[in-house]
XYZ file of C-alpha atoms in Angstrom:
335
model
C 42.535 -35.570 -10.793
C 38.923 -36.331 -11.782
C 38.114 -37.288 -8.203
C 39.561 -33.976 -6.987
C 37.437 -32.027 -9.485
C 34.305 -33.927 -8.453
C 35.106 -33.413 -4.790
C 35.638 -29.700 -5.355
C 32.315 -29.478 -7.199
C 30.475 -31.284 -4.414
C 32.106 -29.030 -1.833
C 31.040 -25.949 -3.819
C 27.452 -27.192 -3.981
C 27.426 -27.928 -0.266
C 28.813 -24.442 0.437
C 26.181 -22.805 -1.777
C 23.474 -24.835 -0.065
C 24.757 -23.873 3.365
C 24.810 -20.196 2.427
C 21.447 -20.221 0.625
C 18.900 -17.965 2.279
C 15.140 -18.461 2.129
C 13.657 -15.227 3.472
C 9.946 -15.246 4.235
C 7.746 -12.171 4.453
C 4.042 -11.372 4.532
C 1.736 -8.391 4.570
C 0.325 -5.582 2.476
C -1.418 -6.118 -0.863
C -1.039 -2.394 -1.701
C 2.668 -2.732 -2.754
C 2.482 -6.385 -3.839
C 2.927 -5.682 -7.586
C 6.245 -3.884 -7.078
C 7.444 -6.151 -4.259
C 6.816 -9.190 -6.444
C 8.925 -7.627 -9.189
C 11.707 -6.559 -6.838
C 11.988 -9.878 -5.023
C 12.099 -11.787 -8.313
C 14.746 -9.512 -9.819
C 16.888 -9.577 -6.692
C 16.772 -13.388 -6.527
C 17.803 -13.606 -10.177
C 20.858 -11.485 -9.390
C 21.575 -13.341 -6.134
C 20.919 -17.030 -6.776
C 21.621 -17.928 -3.152
C 18.773 -15.710 -1.861
C 15.069 -16.440 -2.364
C 12.564 -13.964 -0.959
C 9.075 -15.419 -0.524
C 6.249 -12.940 0.055
C 2.608 -13.637 0.913
C 0.170 -10.859 0.056
C -2.202 -11.271 3.039
C -2.948 -7.679 4.065
C -1.202 -5.271 6.398
C -2.927 -6.620 9.498
C -1.546 -10.093 8.808
C 1.910 -8.689 8.125
C 1.986 -6.797 11.421
C 0.726 -9.844 13.316
C 3.225 -12.271 11.806
C 6.311 -10.083 12.179
C 5.262 -9.272 15.750
C 5.029 -12.980 16.554
C 8.349 -13.696 14.866
C 6.847 -16.191 12.395
C 8.236 -14.339 9.338
C 11.564 -12.680 8.614
C 9.867 -9.387 7.715
C 6.411 -7.905 7.444
C 4.872 -5.230 5.236
C 2.205 -2.665 5.984
C 0.620 0.490 4.587
C -0.376 1.564 8.088
C 2.435 2.200 10.549
C 2.381 0.070 13.683
C 0.942 1.792 16.723
C 2.966 2.342 19.897
C 0.923 -0.429 21.499
C 1.671 -2.855 18.671
C 5.382 -2.046 18.797
C 5.470 -2.568 22.570
C 3.613 -5.899 22.329
C 5.806 -7.329 19.536
C 8.110 -10.203 20.523
C 10.895 -8.595 18.479
C 11.944 -4.980 18.093
C 10.669 -3.790 14.711
C 11.781 -0.870 12.538
C 9.775 0.733 9.735
C 11.541 1.084 6.389
C 9.581 3.121 3.809
C 9.866 1.646 0.320
C 7.664 3.585 -2.130
C 4.563 5.755 -2.115
C 1.222 4.976 -3.656
C -2.331 6.212 -4.067
C -5.722 4.825 -3.111
C -8.449 5.623 -5.638
C -12.261 5.496 -5.595
C -13.420 2.978 -8.214
C -16.924 2.565 -9.589
C -18.955 0.554 -12.068
C -21.790 2.571 -13.581
C -23.068 1.189 -16.897
C -23.320 3.956 -19.470
C -20.948 6.315 -17.613
C -17.562 6.413 -19.280
C -16.360 9.841 -18.148
C -14.250 10.381 -15.040
C -16.326 11.379 -12.031
C -15.376 13.780 -9.244
C -15.716 12.903 -5.552
C -15.476 15.157 -2.522
C -14.185 13.464 0.616
C -17.365 14.148 2.603
C -19.428 12.582 -0.198
C -17.290 9.427 -0.128
C -17.678 9.298 3.662
C -21.446 9.637 3.423
C -21.667 6.847 0.840
C -20.052 4.497 3.358
C -22.088 5.969 6.233
C -25.245 5.077 4.318
C -26.352 8.720 4.046
C -25.902 8.855 0.255
C -27.571 5.796 -1.238
C -28.172 6.587 -4.920
C -25.908 7.658 -7.782
C -28.385 10.423 -8.651
C -27.935 12.074 -5.237
C -27.752 15.889 -5.634
C -24.375 16.057 -3.869
C -22.772 13.682 -6.380
C -24.502 15.545 -9.228
C -23.190 18.888 -7.943
C -19.584 17.719 -8.322
C -20.321 16.222 -11.754
C -22.287 18.699 -13.878
C -23.494 17.185 -17.132
C -23.047 13.583 -16.033
C -26.126 11.418 -16.658
C -26.112 9.788 -13.227
C -28.625 6.911 -12.903
C -31.291 6.706 -10.204
C -29.782 3.433 -8.965
C -28.734 2.275 -5.518
C -25.001 2.421 -4.743
C -23.348 -0.819 -3.594
C -20.387 0.172 -1.383
C -17.546 -2.379 -1.319
C -14.864 -2.406 1.362
C -11.927 -4.498 2.585
C -12.951 -7.283 4.955
C -9.381 -8.080 6.047
C -6.999 -6.031 8.178
C -5.820 -3.631 5.520
C -3.344 -0.797 5.188
C -5.327 0.374 2.161
C -8.319 0.731 4.494
C -6.153 2.613 6.990
C -5.062 5.111 4.313
C -8.622 5.501 3.035
C -10.196 5.968 6.483
C -7.344 8.217 7.630
C -8.296 10.518 4.752
C -12.035 10.294 5.504
C -11.392 11.117 9.174
C -9.631 14.323 8.142
C -12.321 15.532 5.730
C -15.528 14.394 7.470
C -16.201 15.198 11.128
C -19.161 12.823 11.044
C -16.961 9.965 9.851
C -14.283 10.826 12.387
C -16.718 10.757 15.306
C -18.783 7.747 14.221
C -16.218 5.431 12.616
C -12.678 6.803 12.693
C -9.559 5.401 11.094
C -7.965 1.973 11.234
C -6.811 -1.069 9.316
C -9.940 -2.874 10.534
C -13.088 -0.888 11.276
C -16.795 -1.550 11.696
C -18.267 -0.492 8.367
C -21.739 1.089 8.637
C -22.854 -0.278 5.269
C -21.682 -2.229 2.216
C -20.141 -5.600 1.424
C -16.642 -6.765 2.332
C -14.041 -8.443 0.115
C -10.532 -9.676 0.870
C -7.544 -7.829 -0.553
C -7.229 -5.165 -3.228
C -7.807 -8.080 -5.597
C -11.147 -8.926 -3.981
C -12.458 -5.360 -4.001
C -11.344 -4.888 -7.622
C -13.100 -8.091 -8.662
C -16.316 -7.282 -6.808
C -16.607 -3.780 -8.263
C -15.847 -5.011 -11.783
C -18.609 -7.610 -11.679
C -21.225 -5.569 -9.785
C -23.100 -2.804 -11.665
C -23.555 0.443 -9.681
C -20.908 -0.512 -7.120
C -18.304 1.746 -5.495
C -15.039 0.841 -3.787
C -11.427 1.792 -3.094
C -8.192 0.139 -4.266
C -4.537 0.947 -4.800
C -3.982 2.748 -8.097
C -2.211 -0.077 -9.922
C -5.163 -2.427 -9.339
C -7.482 0.087 -10.998
C -5.045 0.595 -13.875
C -4.339 -3.101 -14.401
C -8.029 -4.028 -14.367
C -8.952 -1.049 -16.576
C -11.438 0.208 -13.990
C -13.057 3.633 -13.870
C -11.685 5.664 -10.982
C -12.552 9.150 -9.890
C -10.799 12.407 -9.155
C -10.799 13.400 -5.476
C -11.012 16.933 -4.102
C -7.757 17.812 -2.360
C -6.996 20.178 0.507
C -6.773 23.085 -1.960
C -10.257 22.363 -3.302
C -9.004 20.955 -6.609
C -10.343 17.700 -8.050
C -7.316 15.582 -8.897
C -6.931 12.125 -10.419
C -4.266 9.955 -8.870
C -0.818 9.986 -10.497
C 2.773 9.495 -9.435
C 3.245 13.265 -9.717
C 0.324 13.881 -7.364
C 1.672 11.371 -4.843
C 5.150 12.915 -5.048
C 3.642 16.352 -4.396
C 1.805 14.981 -1.347
C 5.071 13.589 0.035
C 7.076 16.775 -0.457
C 6.236 18.308 2.899
C 6.682 15.078 4.849
C 10.095 14.491 3.302
C 11.410 17.672 4.893
C 10.161 16.787 8.373
C 10.304 12.979 8.308
C 10.451 11.540 11.844
C 13.307 9.166 12.668
C 10.947 6.165 12.823
C 9.304 7.057 9.467
C 5.758 6.735 10.849
C 3.937 9.574 9.118
C 0.600 10.309 7.415
C 0.406 12.323 4.190
C -3.320 12.044 3.454
C -5.046 15.341 2.598
C -1.631 16.992 2.279
C -1.487 20.714 1.426
C -0.723 21.866 -2.090
C -2.721 22.321 -5.282
C -0.949 19.399 -6.952
C -1.071 16.952 -4.006
C -3.259 13.890 -4.504
C -5.163 13.598 -1.205
C -5.288 9.808 -0.647
C -1.537 9.148 -0.804
C 0.713 7.204 1.536
C 4.114 5.722 2.156
C 4.212 1.948 2.509
C 6.675 0.214 4.826
C 8.629 -2.974 5.272
C 8.671 -4.062 8.918
C 12.164 -5.309 9.684
C 13.302 -6.931 12.960
C 16.207 -4.880 14.288
C 17.941 -8.031 15.559
C 17.417 -11.232 13.594
C 17.843 -14.709 15.040
C 19.803 -15.509 11.868
C 22.610 -13.000 11.134
C 22.919 -14.320 7.558
C 19.270 -13.492 6.859
C 19.714 -10.059 8.402
C 22.725 -9.458 6.154
C 20.757 -10.582 3.086
C 17.809 -8.341 4.005
C 20.092 -5.348 4.511
C 21.726 -6.033 1.142
C 18.300 -6.240 -0.520
C 17.291 -2.893 0.993
C 20.445 -1.302 -0.383
C 19.666 -2.780 -3.818
C 16.117 -1.418 -3.519
C 17.436 2.121 -3.090
C 20.081 1.800 -5.807
C 17.974 0.031 -8.440
C 14.403 -0.688 -7.339
C 13.266 2.893 -6.797
C 13.858 3.653 -10.483
C 11.191 1.071 -11.368
C 8.479 2.568 -9.170
C 6.869 4.967 -11.653
C 6.357 2.262 -14.288
C 4.089 0.457 -11.803
C 2.245 3.680 -10.787
C 4.115 4.088 -7.483
C 6.213 7.110 -6.571
C 9.851 6.616 -5.527
C 11.059 7.762 -2.133
C 12.167 11.405 -2.038
C 15.953 11.740 -1.935
C 15.927 13.085 1.626
C 14.080 9.956 2.770
C 16.386 7.654 0.782
C 19.375 9.199 2.541
C 17.755 8.529 5.921
C 16.920 4.945 4.977
C 20.537 4.212 4.015
C 21.573 5.054 7.572
C 18.790 2.901 9.016
C 19.798 -0.102 6.915
C 23.212 -0.100 8.598
C 21.505 -0.919 11.933
C 19.891 -4.165 10.673
C 21.798 -7.056 12.286
């Protein structure tokens, strides 16, 4: 009898081991805080599934999923038609949450929130506005004691969805930026110093007096950094919030394309935060391992049922209901 019990236990362990799934993903740093939480929680509920995620930037996520070296990628910039055509596997975009990119700054002696117009931000990175005391910054910030100090612009050095969102916005609000630089996950910056990841930009701005940069909202909140209000399409200066991101997504939710590739920067509406975006998981439509595909599809269903409710606590906005309903149908096609 004891031998039978032992044999049954060994067989159970072998079965669990055979069914265990190690799912590997890589990509965006923008949603890393919530992805890290989700993947940990899901693995705790499903002991046979471990989801490993490397926060390497959207460019790396697109590259690795396209080459088939990871089970899924993640990006804050949708893949282009050219990237989709060149990928070794057919990839679908699954939106997960929405977030905001914020302008962060380190100005000793300035504790109040500053206002930034999009064309002013563009001209800081174009090298046309070089000092904090510039009249155009002062105009948007009456009463602020802005120092006559040089601005140190900080940008992402890696292929970055955060950069794509930021430059997508700048391209819409500054014709000079649009013609000279444009939008992209990797661009040729006219001026400034590069750092890797939202973490790198946050760290550089925190330790560098008179610096200016851009990061995802939660990195500014977590590091207790000063971040500014941005003038939206209605002319209102608005600080980033989940409500502002939700307002920006409202229009897109009604007209969401079937492949989910959409931009919501500089969205209309008095309450819309202008540097907002969806972020996406990049899922192979047909996996080489059906068990991994099944586990990924199950995770995505869990994300909609449970994960979305956790978004606001980490300064992300949950998917609008219309988009969630679309995603449920898309999940059924993952095989």
